[in-house]
């Protein structure tokens, strides 16, 4: 699913408009690094969704509705996903300009921190709803800043409606993202992306390495078996 463009957004080109860098983060606000970037989750998602010419998997830059920046109002997400957009324009503008891309992002995720939790729950959520972000998700690895672990919202008309999140086993919470066609699963301070058909986590560097190692081991076993059969055939021929 991709997010359509709200009719009220101005049709203004964003040529030559460059958004400012986000403010330098306080150490307390580095939770997105801890839960998304260091474990490789952003990279895994980018690799899985593919098509980097038209798909953005990024974050830590401003989202604005048009070629303007309002200090104190404009927001920047921990993670943003947008399909059928222009990543080059995003980089050239140093952020996501909805009127330039022709549509709002499809998915935004915020990771709780002590200093940003209240804004994530209210101001940033309202901002994303107002500019038409398709889905808005909240993850708290420790469950202490949001007072819940995982929560999602999906745009219905011009308002957010909750996405069901279930505790599928003790301490394990899961919700389905129609935008990504993936389950978000939070457990033991870890947020994962799971295929809803198989329930498996999407490929990671570790899993792909393990798969390659298993395939290599299988090829070695097959080669050894062929050599054993060939040796047995030679022995039978020589014994005649």
mmCIF file of C-alpha atoms in Angstrom:
data_model
loop_
_atom_site.group_PDB
_atom_site.id
_atom_site.type_symbol
_atom_site.label_atom_id
_atom_site.label_comp_id
_atom_site.label_asym_id
_atom_site.label_seq_id
_atom_site.Cartn_x
_atom_site.Cartn_y
_atom_site.Cartn_z
ATOM 1 C CA UNK A 1 0.000 0.000 0.000
ATOM 2 C CA UNK A 2 1.212 3.502 -0.793
ATOM 3 C CA UNK A 3 -0.009 6.751 0.657
ATOM 4 C CA UNK A 4 -1.944 9.082 -1.597
ATOM 5 C CA UNK A 5 -1.414 12.788 -1.591
ATOM 6 C CA UNK A 6 -3.896 14.856 0.516
ATOM 7 C CA UNK A 7 -5.853 17.282 -1.658
ATOM 8 C CA UNK A 8 -5.099 20.267 0.578
ATOM 9 C CA UNK A 9 -1.319 20.122 0.119
ATOM 10 C CA UNK A 10 -0.051 22.988 -2.051
ATOM 11 C CA UNK A 11 1.222 22.157 -5.521
ATOM 12 C CA UNK A 12 4.401 24.172 -5.104
ATOM 13 C CA UNK A 13 7.734 23.059 -6.578
ATOM 14 C CA UNK A 14 10.566 22.747 -4.105
ATOM 15 C CA UNK A 15 13.353 23.687 -6.528
ATOM 16 C CA UNK A 16 16.502 24.973 -4.862
ATOM 17 C CA UNK A 17 14.986 24.602 -1.401
ATOM 18 C CA UNK A 18 17.313 23.043 1.133
ATOM 19 C CA UNK A 19 16.092 22.038 4.582
ATOM 20 C CA UNK A 20 18.345 22.653 7.575
ATOM 21 C CA UNK A 21 20.040 19.792 9.367
ATOM 22 C CA UNK A 22 18.221 18.454 12.401
ATOM 23 C CA UNK A 23 19.476 19.623 15.814
ATOM 24 C CA UNK A 24 22.370 17.755 17.342
ATOM 25 C CA UNK A 25 20.934 14.915 19.403
ATOM 26 C CA UNK A 26 21.238 14.680 23.154
ATOM 27 C CA UNK A 27 22.745 11.363 24.358
ATOM 28 C CA UNK A 28 19.360 10.455 25.864
ATOM 29 C CA UNK A 29 17.827 10.674 22.382
ATOM 30 C CA UNK A 30 20.126 8.108 20.750
ATOM 31 C CA UNK A 31 17.630 5.258 21.159
ATOM 32 C CA UNK A 32 17.058 5.019 17.384
ATOM 33 C CA UNK A 33 20.748 4.211 16.993
ATOM 34 C CA UNK A 34 20.517 1.565 19.701
ATOM 35 C CA UNK A 35 17.366 -0.166 18.439
ATOM 36 C CA UNK A 36 17.343 0.493 14.677
ATOM 37 C CA UNK A 37 20.728 1.349 13.229
ATOM 38 C CA UNK A 38 23.296 -0.546 15.295
ATOM 39 C CA UNK A 39 21.386 -3.882 15.027
ATOM 40 C CA UNK A 40 21.104 -3.276 11.273
ATOM 41 C CA UNK A 41 17.310 -3.131 11.239
ATOM 42 C CA UNK A 42 17.168 -0.112 8.934
ATOM 43 C CA UNK A 43 19.573 -1.797 6.520
ATOM 44 C CA UNK A 44 17.690 -5.109 6.629
ATOM 45 C CA UNK A 45 14.437 -3.326 5.805
ATOM 46 C CA UNK A 46 16.024 -1.367 2.966
ATOM 47 C CA UNK A 47 17.489 -4.549 1.469
ATOM 48 C CA UNK A 48 14.188 -6.400 1.807
ATOM 49 C CA UNK A 49 12.019 -3.687 0.237
ATOM 50 C CA UNK A 50 14.496 -3.196 -2.600
ATOM 51 C CA UNK A 51 14.158 -0.819 -5.565
ATOM 52 C CA UNK A 52 16.289 1.959 -4.128
ATOM 53 C CA UNK A 53 15.627 4.159 -7.171
ATOM 54 C CA UNK A 54 12.031 4.713 -6.018
ATOM 55 C CA UNK A 55 11.932 3.570 -2.378
ATOM 56 C CA UNK A 56 13.181 5.572 0.595
ATOM 57 C CA UNK A 57 14.156 3.868 3.846
ATOM 58 C CA UNK A 58 15.744 6.605 5.912
ATOM 59 C CA UNK A 59 15.296 8.958 8.842
ATOM 60 C CA UNK A 60 16.714 11.769 10.949
ATOM 61 C CA UNK A 61 15.762 14.484 8.435
ATOM 62 C CA UNK A 62 12.809 16.866 8.382
ATOM 63 C CA UNK A 63 9.428 16.118 6.796
ATOM 64 C CA UNK A 64 7.594 19.260 5.635
ATOM 65 C CA UNK A 65 4.401 19.639 3.543
ATOM 66 C CA UNK A 66 5.852 22.238 1.160
ATOM 67 C CA UNK A 67 9.016 24.223 0.478
ATOM 68 C CA UNK A 68 9.064 25.896 3.868
ATOM 69 C CA UNK A 69 10.482 25.185 7.265
ATOM 70 C CA UNK A 70 8.786 26.265 10.464
ATOM 71 C CA UNK A 71 11.154 26.099 13.425
ATOM 72 C CA UNK A 72 9.564 24.389 16.389
ATOM 73 C CA UNK A 73 6.800 22.821 14.304
ATOM 74 C CA UNK A 74 8.494 20.735 11.609
ATOM 75 C CA UNK A 75 9.372 17.216 12.719
ATOM 76 C CA UNK A 76 11.967 14.594 11.809
ATOM 77 C CA UNK A 77 11.294 10.840 12.268
ATOM 78 C CA UNK A 78 13.587 8.100 13.499
ATOM 79 C CA UNK A 79 12.578 5.980 10.502
ATOM 80 C CA UNK A 80 10.701 6.855 7.328
ATOM 81 C CA UNK A 81 9.599 4.617 4.462
ATOM 82 C CA UNK A 82 8.142 5.973 1.232
ATOM 83 C CA UNK A 83 7.389 4.099 -1.985
ATOM 84 C CA UNK A 84 7.251 5.505 -5.540
ATOM 85 C CA UNK A 85 9.233 8.632 -4.679
ATOM 86 C CA UNK A 86 12.487 10.310 -5.726
ATOM 87 C CA UNK A 87 15.363 9.546 -3.325
ATOM 88 C CA UNK A 88 17.642 11.899 -5.264
ATOM 89 C CA UNK A 89 15.270 14.807 -4.615
ATOM 90 C CA UNK A 90 15.145 13.841 -0.942
ATOM 91 C CA UNK A 91 18.932 14.051 -0.739
ATOM 92 C CA UNK A 92 19.081 17.280 -2.741
ATOM 93 C CA UNK A 93 16.540 18.920 -0.419
ATOM 94 C CA UNK A 94 18.102 17.422 2.746
ATOM 95 C CA UNK A 95 14.697 16.111 3.755
ATOM 96 C CA UNK A 96 11.232 15.009 2.679
ATOM 97 C CA UNK A 97 9.133 17.722 1.024
ATOM 98 C CA UNK A 98 5.661 16.320 0.414
ATOM 99 C CA UNK A 99 4.779 18.684 -2.447
ATOM 100 C CA UNK A 100 8.081 17.830 -4.146
ATOM 101 C CA UNK A 101 7.607 14.059 -3.798
ATOM 102 C CA UNK A 102 3.915 14.259 -4.725
ATOM 103 C CA UNK A 103 2.769 12.260 -1.675
ATOM 104 C CA UNK A 104 3.402 11.896 2.057
ATOM 105 C CA UNK A 105 5.569 9.080 3.424
ATOM 106 C CA UNK A 106 3.883 5.700 3.755
ATOM 107 C CA UNK A 107 5.370 4.786 7.122
ATOM 108 C CA UNK A 108 7.018 6.531 10.070
ATOM 109 C CA UNK A 109 8.422 4.920 13.207
ATOM 110 C CA UNK A 110 9.491 6.638 16.414
ATOM 111 C CA UNK A 111 11.686 5.020 19.069
ATOM 112 C CA UNK A 112 11.036 6.192 22.622
ATOM 113 C CA UNK A 113 13.558 8.247 24.539
ATOM 114 C CA UNK A 114 13.293 10.109 27.815
ATOM 115 C CA UNK A 115 13.343 13.536 26.181
ATOM 116 C CA UNK A 116 11.152 12.889 23.116
ATOM 117 C CA UNK A 117 8.456 10.503 24.376
ATOM 118 C CA UNK A 118 5.793 13.105 25.137
ATOM 119 C CA UNK A 119 6.228 14.773 21.732
ATOM 120 C CA UNK A 120 6.152 11.389 19.947
ATOM 121 C CA UNK A 121 2.819 10.614 21.603
ATOM 122 C CA UNK A 122 1.207 13.973 20.864
ATOM 123 C CA UNK A 123 2.909 16.688 18.796
ATOM 124 C CA UNK A 124 4.731 14.476 16.306
ATOM 125 C CA UNK A 125 1.786 12.119 15.944
ATOM 126 C CA UNK A 126 -0.560 15.054 15.260
ATOM 127 C CA UNK A 127 1.907 16.527 12.773
ATOM 128 C CA UNK A 128 2.214 13.258 10.816
ATOM 129 C CA UNK A 129 -1.571 12.867 10.832
ATOM 130 C CA UNK A 130 -2.017 16.423 9.537
ATOM 131 C CA UNK A 131 0.401 16.047 6.614
ATOM 132 C CA UNK A 132 -0.990 12.630 5.680
ATOM 133 C CA UNK A 133 1.679 10.091 6.705
ATOM 134 C CA UNK A 134 0.067 6.703 6.001
ATOM 135 C CA UNK A 135 1.171 4.877 9.159
ATOM 136 C CA UNK A 136 2.643 6.085 12.430
ATOM 137 C CA UNK A 137 4.305 3.576 14.768
ATOM 138 C CA UNK A 138 5.772 3.865 18.256
ATOM 139 C CA UNK A 139 8.285 1.464 19.804
ATOM 140 C CA UNK A 140 9.659 1.539 23.337
ATOM 141 C CA UNK A 141 12.392 -1.032 23.833
ATOM 142 C CA UNK A 142 12.227 -0.793 27.615
ATOM 143 C CA UNK A 143 8.518 -0.006 27.908
ATOM 144 C CA UNK A 144 9.226 2.811 30.339
ATOM 145 C CA UNK A 145 8.840 6.022 28.317
ATOM 146 C CA UNK A 146 5.603 5.325 26.417
ATOM 147 C CA UNK A 147 4.341 2.909 29.089
ATOM 148 C CA UNK A 148 3.737 0.372 26.306
ATOM 149 C CA UNK A 149 6.068 -1.511 23.978
ATOM 150 C CA UNK A 150 4.495 -1.215 20.524
ATOM 151 C CA UNK A 151 1.647 0.787 19.055
ATOM 152 C CA UNK A 152 0.584 1.673 15.516
ATOM 153 C CA UNK A 153 -1.851 4.001 13.750
ATOM 154 C CA UNK A 154 -3.160 3.963 10.206
ATOM 155 C CA UNK A 155 -4.611 6.948 8.366
ATOM 156 C CA UNK A 156 -8.340 6.545 7.664
ATOM 157 C CA UNK A 157 -9.543 9.609 5.810
ATOM 158 C CA UNK A 158 -7.765 12.434 7.585
ATOM 159 C CA UNK A 159 -7.572 10.799 11.036
ATOM 160 C CA UNK A 160 -5.445 8.077 12.588
ATOM 161 C CA UNK A 161 -7.063 4.869 13.744
ATOM 162 C CA UNK A 162 -5.265 2.347 15.970
ATOM 163 C CA UNK A 163 -3.684 -0.701 14.346
ATOM 164 C CA UNK A 164 -4.305 -3.831 16.434
ATOM 165 C CA UNK A 165 -1.248 -4.956 18.392
ATOM 166 C CA UNK A 166 -1.453 -8.295 20.189
ATOM 167 C CA UNK A 167 0.673 -9.911 22.859
ATOM 168 C CA UNK A 168 1.305 -13.145 20.975
ATOM 169 C CA UNK A 169 3.270 -14.670 23.859
ATOM 170 C CA UNK A 170 4.373 -13.291 27.237
ATOM 171 C CA UNK A 171 6.269 -10.075 26.609
ATOM 172 C CA UNK A 172 6.118 -10.405 22.806
ATOM 173 C CA UNK A 173 3.985 -7.819 20.965
ATOM 174 C CA UNK A 174 3.103 -7.853 17.291
ATOM 175 C CA UNK A 175 1.171 -5.664 14.860
ATOM 176 C CA UNK A 176 0.707 -5.840 11.092
ATOM 177 C CA UNK A 177 1.777 -2.926 8.879
ATOM 178 C CA UNK A 178 -0.279 -2.837 5.671
ATOM 179 C CA UNK A 179 2.131 -0.227 4.274
ATOM 180 C CA UNK A 180 5.115 -2.580 4.540
ATOM 181 C CA UNK A 181 3.171 -5.854 4.370
ATOM 182 C CA UNK A 182 5.214 -6.953 7.380
ATOM 183 C CA UNK A 183 4.579 -7.735 11.010
ATOM 184 C CA UNK A 184 6.397 -5.548 13.502
ATOM 185 C CA UNK A 185 7.385 -7.723 16.458
ATOM 186 C CA UNK A 186 8.809 -6.371 19.699
ATOM 187 C CA UNK A 187 10.406 -8.689 22.234
ATOM 188 C CA UNK A 188 13.254 -8.447 24.734
ATOM 189 C CA UNK A 189 14.018 -4.833 23.783
ATOM 190 C CA UNK A 190 14.286 -5.842 20.098
ATOM 191 C CA UNK A 191 12.121 -4.729 17.181
ATOM 192 C CA UNK A 192 11.988 -7.105 14.229
ATOM 193 C CA UNK A 193 10.356 -7.257 10.792
ATOM 194 C CA UNK A 194 8.533 -10.537 10.127
ATOM 195 C CA UNK A 195 6.964 -11.940 6.973
ATOM 196 C CA UNK A 196 3.246 -12.443 7.779
ATOM 197 C CA UNK A 197 3.076 -15.531 5.536
ATOM 198 C CA UNK A 198 5.916 -17.460 7.120
ATOM 199 C CA UNK A 199 6.364 -15.609 10.446
ATOM 200 C CA UNK A 200 10.108 -15.632 9.704
ATOM 201 C CA UNK A 201 12.230 -12.553 10.224
ATOM 202 C CA UNK A 202 13.236 -10.886 6.972
ATOM 203 C CA UNK A 203 16.783 -11.743 5.835
ATOM 204 C CA UNK A 204 19.618 -10.289 7.878
ATOM 205 C CA UNK A 205 23.372 -10.449 7.423
ATOM 206 C CA UNK A 206 23.533 -13.188 10.049
ATOM 207 C CA UNK A 207 20.743 -15.273 8.537
ATOM 208 C CA UNK A 208 22.080 -14.878 4.996
ATOM 209 C CA UNK A 209 25.567 -15.881 6.151
ATOM 210 C CA UNK A 210 24.127 -18.918 7.929
ATOM 211 C CA UNK A 211 22.146 -19.869 4.815
ATOM 212 C CA UNK A 212 25.217 -19.527 2.603
ATOM 213 C CA UNK A 213 27.273 -21.588 5.059
ATOM 214 C CA UNK A 214 24.593 -24.298 5.110
ATOM 215 C CA UNK A 215 24.452 -24.384 1.310
ATOM 216 C CA UNK A 216 28.245 -24.590 1.114
ATOM 217 C CA UNK A 217 28.308 -27.441 3.634
ATOM 218 C CA UNK A 218 25.610 -29.270 1.660
ATOM 219 C CA UNK A 219 27.634 -28.918 -1.557
ATOM 220 C CA UNK A 220 30.723 -30.287 0.199
ATOM 221 C CA UNK A 221 28.738 -33.270 1.500
ATOM 222 C CA UNK A 222 27.347 -33.939 -1.967
ATOM 223 C CA UNK A 223 30.807 -33.728 -3.515
ATOM 224 C CA UNK A 224 32.173 -36.138 -0.893
ATOM 225 C CA UNK A 225 29.289 -38.541 -1.576
ATOM 226 C CA UNK A 226 29.999 -38.429 -5.340
ATOM 227 C CA UNK A 227 33.656 -39.187 -4.668
ATOM 228 C CA UNK A 228 32.673 -42.144 -2.471
ATOM 229 C CA UNK A 229 30.390 -43.530 -5.194
ATOM 230 C CA UNK A 230 33.069 -43.102 -7.841
ATOM 231 C CA UNK A 231 35.610 -44.875 -5.622
ATOM 232 C CA UNK A 232 33.140 -47.725 -5.024
ATOM 233 C CA UNK A 233 32.542 -48.078 -8.777
ATOM 234 C CA UNK A 234 36.294 -48.256 -9.423
ATOM 235 C CA UNK A 235 36.682 -50.897 -6.691
ATOM 236 C CA UNK A 236 33.871 -53.005 -8.228
ATOM 237 C CA UNK A 237 35.412 -52.767 -11.716
ATOM 238 C CA UNK A 238 38.857 -53.754 -10.435
ATOM 239 C CA UNK A 239 37.477 -56.710 -8.504
ATOM 240 C CA UNK A 240 35.958 -58.298 -11.616
#
